[in-house]
Amino acid sequence: LTGARIGQFYLFCGGRDSSDVERADCYAYYPDTNTFKMAGNMTMPRYNHKNALILNDMMFITGGWNSNDGLLKSTEVISLEANNLLTTSGPDLPVAIEGHSMTMLDSRNGIIIGGWDGNNVVNTCTYFTIASNNQIKLTEAPSLKQGRWHHASATLTYEGKKYVVTAGGSYNGYLSSTEILPEGSSEWI
């Protein structure tokens, strides 16, 4: 299950139900009335996927897993058009992954970090950018020093400079380490 605020509601998509079946449904939560409403569907069921909010009104969903297709390299974009959800397929990721993290660098740019590719915990990272025509472009980003999955990531600003921080997760056991990617750097520290 992933979620983000879009417009006047929070949108939650995917996950597994009580029968352990992956879901494609998206539900809107309206905090002013404390109610949930079925809002639409993703293009495919996903579990252990991630999302990022782009331009304050679009959700970019990446990777994950489902029992029909296994690990997913597909992405999708969910946007709000005239109070209706519009779901479109995005570009394929370089590799199928789950358990990765995503963080935004600004309202148009973000990074996908690490994950599991079905055989290994990976250290690969991918930048994503939304172009002026609302198309997503993927480019290679610096690799982590240590592969990790089920980790946390955030973008922090210190003295006017941005830093991507990723911490914890797992790689042959739990990790207590942190890696930092300074803005404009080609290497994690």
mmCIF file of C-alpha atoms in Angstrom:
data_model
loop_
_atom_site.group_PDB
_atom_site.id
_atom_site.type_symbol
_atom_site.label_atom_id
_atom_site.label_comp_id
_atom_site.label_asym_id
_atom_site.label_seq_id
_atom_site.Cartn_x
_atom_site.Cartn_y
_atom_site.Cartn_z
ATOM 1 C CA LEU A 1 0.000 0.000 0.000
ATOM 2 C CA THR A 2 1.356 3.398 -0.943
ATOM 3 C CA GLY A 3 -0.222 6.790 -0.521
ATOM 4 C CA ALA A 4 0.086 10.508 -1.166
ATOM 5 C CA ARG A 5 -2.044 13.635 -0.879
ATOM 6 C CA ILE A 6 -3.540 14.648 -4.227
ATOM 7 C CA GLY A 7 -5.812 17.673 -4.203
ATOM 8 C CA GLN A 8 -8.229 17.544 -1.281
ATOM 9 C CA PHE A 9 -7.748 13.857 -0.464
ATOM 10 C CA TYR A 10 -5.119 11.234 0.287
ATOM 11 C CA LEU A 11 -4.833 8.493 -2.308
ATOM 12 C CA PHE A 12 -3.883 4.938 -1.275
ATOM 13 C CA CYS A 13 -3.188 2.316 -3.945
ATOM 14 C CA GLY A 14 -2.413 -1.374 -4.061
ATOM 15 C CA GLY A 15 -1.164 -3.733 -1.376
ATOM 16 C CA ARG A 16 -2.611 -7.064 -0.319
ATOM 17 C CA ASP A 17 -6.046 -7.896 1.005
ATOM 18 C CA SER A 18 -6.988 -10.237 3.873
ATOM 19 C CA SER A 19 -6.797 -13.218 1.475
ATOM 20 C CA ASP A 20 -3.164 -12.293 0.651
ATOM 21 C CA VAL A 21 -4.101 -11.250 -2.902
ATOM 22 C CA GLU A 22 -2.414 -8.218 -4.484
ATOM 23 C CA ARG A 23 -4.754 -5.341 -5.285
ATOM 24 C CA ALA A 24 -4.909 -2.643 -7.968
ATOM 25 C CA ASP A 25 -7.575 -0.529 -6.215
ATOM 26 C CA CYS A 26 -7.018 3.086 -5.245
ATOM 27 C CA TYR A 27 -9.007 4.616 -2.407
ATOM 28 C CA ALA A 28 -9.378 8.305 -1.616
ATOM 29 C CA TYR A 29 -9.446 9.365 2.027
ATOM 30 C CA TYR A 30 -11.169 12.674 2.728
ATOM 31 C CA PRO A 31 -9.915 14.029 6.073
ATOM 32 C CA ASP A 32 -12.638 16.689 6.356
ATOM 33 C CA THR A 33 -15.358 13.982 6.493
ATOM 34 C CA ASN A 34 -13.173 11.091 7.732
ATOM 35 C CA THR A 35 -14.394 8.884 4.861
ATOM 36 C CA PHE A 36 -12.877 6.569 2.262
ATOM 37 C CA LYS A 37 -14.195 6.263 -1.294
ATOM 38 C CA MET A 38 -13.162 3.965 -4.146
ATOM 39 C CA ALA A 39 -11.326 6.260 -6.563
ATOM 40 C CA GLY A 40 -10.086 4.006 -9.373
ATOM 41 C CA ASN A 41 -7.463 1.389 -10.161
ATOM 42 C CA MET A 42 -3.812 1.129 -11.046
ATOM 43 C CA THR A 43 -3.011 -0.554 -14.359
ATOM 44 C CA MET A 44 -1.990 -3.738 -12.505
ATOM 45 C CA PRO A 45 -2.076 -5.162 -8.957
ATOM 46 C CA ARG A 46 1.052 -4.319 -6.934
ATOM 47 C CA TYR A 47 2.492 -5.146 -3.539
ATOM 48 C CA ASN A 48 5.759 -3.878 -2.025
ATOM 49 C CA HIS A 49 5.829 -1.035 -4.579
ATOM 50 C CA LYS A 50 6.676 2.601 -3.906
ATOM 51 C CA ASN A 51 5.301 5.965 -4.935
ATOM 52 C CA ALA A 52 6.299 9.610 -5.031
ATOM 53 C CA LEU A 53 4.130 12.713 -5.319
ATOM 54 C CA ILE A 54 5.072 14.797 -8.378
ATOM 55 C CA LEU A 55 3.985 18.401 -8.978
ATOM 56 C CA ASN A 56 1.577 18.088 -6.007
ATOM 57 C CA ASP A 57 -1.096 16.351 -8.079
ATOM 58 C CA MET A 58 0.455 13.259 -9.692
ATOM 59 C CA MET A 59 1.525 9.967 -8.135
ATOM 60 C CA PHE A 60 4.446 8.079 -9.737
ATOM 61 C CA ILE A 61 4.270 4.368 -8.806
ATOM 62 C CA THR A 62 7.233 2.031 -9.349
ATOM 63 C CA GLY A 63 8.059 -1.666 -9.224
ATOM 64 C CA GLY A 64 6.650 -4.083 -6.698
ATOM 65 C CA TRP A 65 5.400 -7.614 -7.044
ATOM 66 C CA ASN A 66 2.276 -9.549 -7.918
ATOM 67 C CA SER A 67 1.573 -13.282 -8.041
ATOM 68 C CA ASN A 68 0.773 -13.280 -11.799
ATOM 69 C CA ASP A 69 3.836 -11.401 -13.053
ATOM 70 C CA GLY A 70 6.359 -11.750 -10.211
ATOM 71 C CA LEU A 71 8.709 -8.803 -9.767
ATOM 72 C CA LEU A 72 7.655 -5.718 -11.705
ATOM 73 C CA LYS A 73 9.757 -3.273 -13.694
ATOM 74 C CA SER A 74 6.706 -1.347 -14.841
ATOM 75 C CA THR A 75 5.715 2.093 -13.586
ATOM 76 C CA GLU A 76 2.551 4.130 -13.766
ATOM 77 C CA VAL A 77 1.393 7.678 -13.238
ATOM 78 C CA ILE A 78 -1.886 8.531 -11.552
ATOM 79 C CA SER A 79 -3.184 12.061 -12.010
ATOM 80 C CA LEU A 80 -6.330 13.940 -11.143
ATOM 81 C CA GLU A 81 -8.266 15.156 -14.197
ATOM 82 C CA ALA A 82 -11.617 16.901 -13.640
ATOM 83 C CA ASN A 83 -11.977 15.130 -10.245
ATOM 84 C CA ASN A 84 -11.384 11.725 -11.873
ATOM 85 C CA LEU A 85 -8.274 9.578 -11.565
ATOM 86 C CA LEU A 86 -6.390 9.018 -14.780
ATOM 87 C CA THR A 87 -3.904 6.121 -14.766
ATOM 88 C CA THR A 88 -1.286 5.812 -17.486
ATOM 89 C CA SER A 89 1.676 3.492 -17.931
ATOM 90 C CA GLY A 90 5.094 5.024 -17.371
ATOM 91 C CA PRO A 91 8.543 3.947 -18.526
ATOM 92 C CA ASP A 92 9.924 0.573 -17.479
ATOM 93 C CA LEU A 93 12.573 0.590 -14.765
ATOM 94 C CA PRO A 94 16.061 -0.675 -15.729
ATOM 95 C CA VAL A 95 15.407 -3.804 -13.603
ATOM 96 C CA ALA A 96 12.390 -5.297 -11.863
ATOM 97 C CA ILE A 97 12.540 -4.416 -8.147
ATOM 98 C CA GLU A 98 10.581 -4.416 -4.937
ATOM 99 C CA GLY A 99 11.380 -3.142 -1.459
ATOM 100 C CA HIS A 100 13.131 -0.066 -2.870
ATOM 101 C CA SER A 101 12.684 3.518 -1.685
ATOM 102 C CA MET A 102 11.888 6.765 -3.468
ATOM 103 C CA THR A 103 12.364 10.374 -2.500
ATOM 104 C CA MET A 104 11.750 13.647 -4.287
ATOM 105 C CA LEU A 105 14.620 16.086 -4.892
ATOM 106 C CA ASP A 106 12.173 18.860 -5.854
ATOM 107 C CA SER A 107 8.660 18.944 -7.352
ATOM 108 C CA ARG A 108 9.825 17.516 -10.736
ATOM 109 C CA ASN A 109 12.819 15.295 -9.893
ATOM 110 C CA GLY A 110 13.399 12.315 -7.635
ATOM 111 C CA ILE A 111 15.459 9.190 -7.085
ATOM 112 C CA ILE A 112 14.660 5.465 -6.792
ATOM 113 C CA ILE A 113 17.074 3.739 -4.403
ATOM 114 C CA GLY A 114 18.092 0.077 -3.985
ATOM 115 C CA GLY A 115 15.645 -2.815 -3.641
ATOM 116 C CA TRP A 116 15.508 -6.537 -4.372
ATOM 117 C CA ASP A 117 15.755 -7.835 -7.968
ATOM 118 C CA GLY A 118 14.642 -11.402 -7.237
ATOM 119 C CA ASN A 119 18.183 -12.692 -6.746
ATOM 120 C CA ASN A 120 20.070 -9.966 -4.912
ATOM 121 C CA VAL A 121 19.695 -6.898 -2.783
ATOM 122 C CA VAL A 122 20.795 -4.184 -5.220
ATOM 123 C CA ASN A 123 22.754 -0.975 -4.851
ATOM 124 C CA THR A 124 21.481 0.578 -8.085
ATOM 125 C CA CYS A 125 19.747 3.959 -8.152
ATOM 126 C CA THR A 126 17.739 5.722 -10.848
ATOM 127 C CA TYR A 127 16.843 9.392 -11.222
ATOM 128 C CA PHE A 128 13.376 10.259 -12.511
ATOM 129 C CA THR A 129 12.301 13.575 -14.001
ATOM 130 C CA ILE A 130 8.932 14.736 -15.202
ATOM 131 C CA ALA A 131 9.189 16.701 -18.455
ATOM 132 C CA SER A 132 7.011 19.676 -19.368
ATOM 133 C CA ASN A 133 4.689 17.308 -21.298
ATOM 134 C CA ASN A 134 4.204 15.249 -18.074
ATOM 135 C CA GLN A 135 6.242 12.318 -19.418
ATOM 136 C CA ILE A 136 8.625 10.600 -16.991
ATOM 137 C CA LYS A 137 12.276 10.204 -17.983
ATOM 138 C CA LEU A 138 14.587 7.749 -16.170
ATOM 139 C CA THR A 139 18.386 8.142 -15.997
ATOM 140 C CA GLU A 140 21.153 6.321 -14.160
ATOM 141 C CA ALA A 141 22.097 7.678 -10.734
ATOM 142 C CA PRO A 142 25.171 6.916 -8.599
ATOM 143 C CA SER A 143 25.067 3.429 -7.025
ATOM 144 C CA LEU A 144 24.961 2.971 -3.281
ATOM 145 C CA LYS A 145 28.121 1.680 -1.598
ATOM 146 C CA GLN A 146 25.964 -1.025 0.065
ATOM 147 C CA GLY A 147 22.907 -2.707 -1.457
ATOM 148 C CA ARG A 148 19.799 -2.381 0.713
ATOM 149 C CA TRP A 149 16.083 -3.027 0.667
ATOM 150 C CA HIS A 150 13.179 -2.159 2.990
ATOM 151 C CA HIS A 151 15.114 0.978 3.916
ATOM 152 C CA ALA A 152 14.097 4.606 4.407
ATOM 153 C CA SER A 153 15.135 7.604 2.313
ATOM 154 C CA ALA A 154 14.595 11.349 2.506
ATOM 155 C CA THR A 155 15.873 14.543 0.962
ATOM 156 C CA LEU A 156 17.235 17.049 3.465
ATOM 157 C CA THR A 157 18.449 20.624 2.967
ATOM 158 C CA TYR A 158 21.341 21.997 4.996
ATOM 159 C CA GLU A 159 22.838 25.435 4.452
ATOM 160 C CA GLY A 160 21.111 25.704 1.081
ATOM 161 C CA LYS A 161 22.371 22.375 -0.285
ATOM 162 C CA LYS A 162 20.249 19.241 -0.730
ATOM 163 C CA TYR A 163 21.289 15.787 0.455
ATOM 164 C CA VAL A 164 19.623 12.437 -0.209
ATOM 165 C CA VAL A 165 19.886 10.275 2.905
ATOM 166 C CA THR A 166 19.132 6.558 2.959
ATOM 167 C CA ALA A 167 19.293 4.501 6.129
ATOM 168 C CA GLY A 168 18.629 1.089 7.589
ATOM 169 C CA GLY A 169 17.040 -1.737 5.682
ATOM 170 C CA SER A 170 18.467 -5.143 5.106
ATOM 171 C CA TYR A 171 21.367 -6.859 3.328
ATOM 172 C CA ASN A 172 22.222 -10.306 4.719
ATOM 173 C CA GLY A 173 20.831 -9.030 8.016
ATOM 174 C CA TYR A 174 19.658 -5.685 9.301
ATOM 175 C CA LEU A 175 21.689 -2.584 8.439
ATOM 176 C CA SER A 176 22.354 0.221 10.900
ATOM 177 C CA SER A 177 24.327 2.283 8.387
ATOM 178 C CA THR A 178 23.445 5.486 6.537
ATOM 179 C CA GLU A 179 24.564 6.743 3.137
ATOM 180 C CA ILE A 180 24.371 10.327 1.891
ATOM 181 C CA LEU A 181 24.346 11.647 -1.678
ATOM 182 C CA PRO A 182 25.164 15.372 -1.749
ATOM 183 C CA GLU A 183 23.422 17.405 -4.455
ATOM 184 C CA GLY A 184 25.456 17.300 -7.679
ATOM 185 C CA SER A 185 27.720 14.502 -6.408
ATOM 186 C CA SER A 186 28.530 11.383 -8.394
ATOM 187 C CA GLU A 187 29.194 9.279 -5.289
ATOM 188 C CA TRP A 188 27.413 8.296 -2.082
ATOM 189 C CA ILE A 189 29.320 8.884 1.161
#
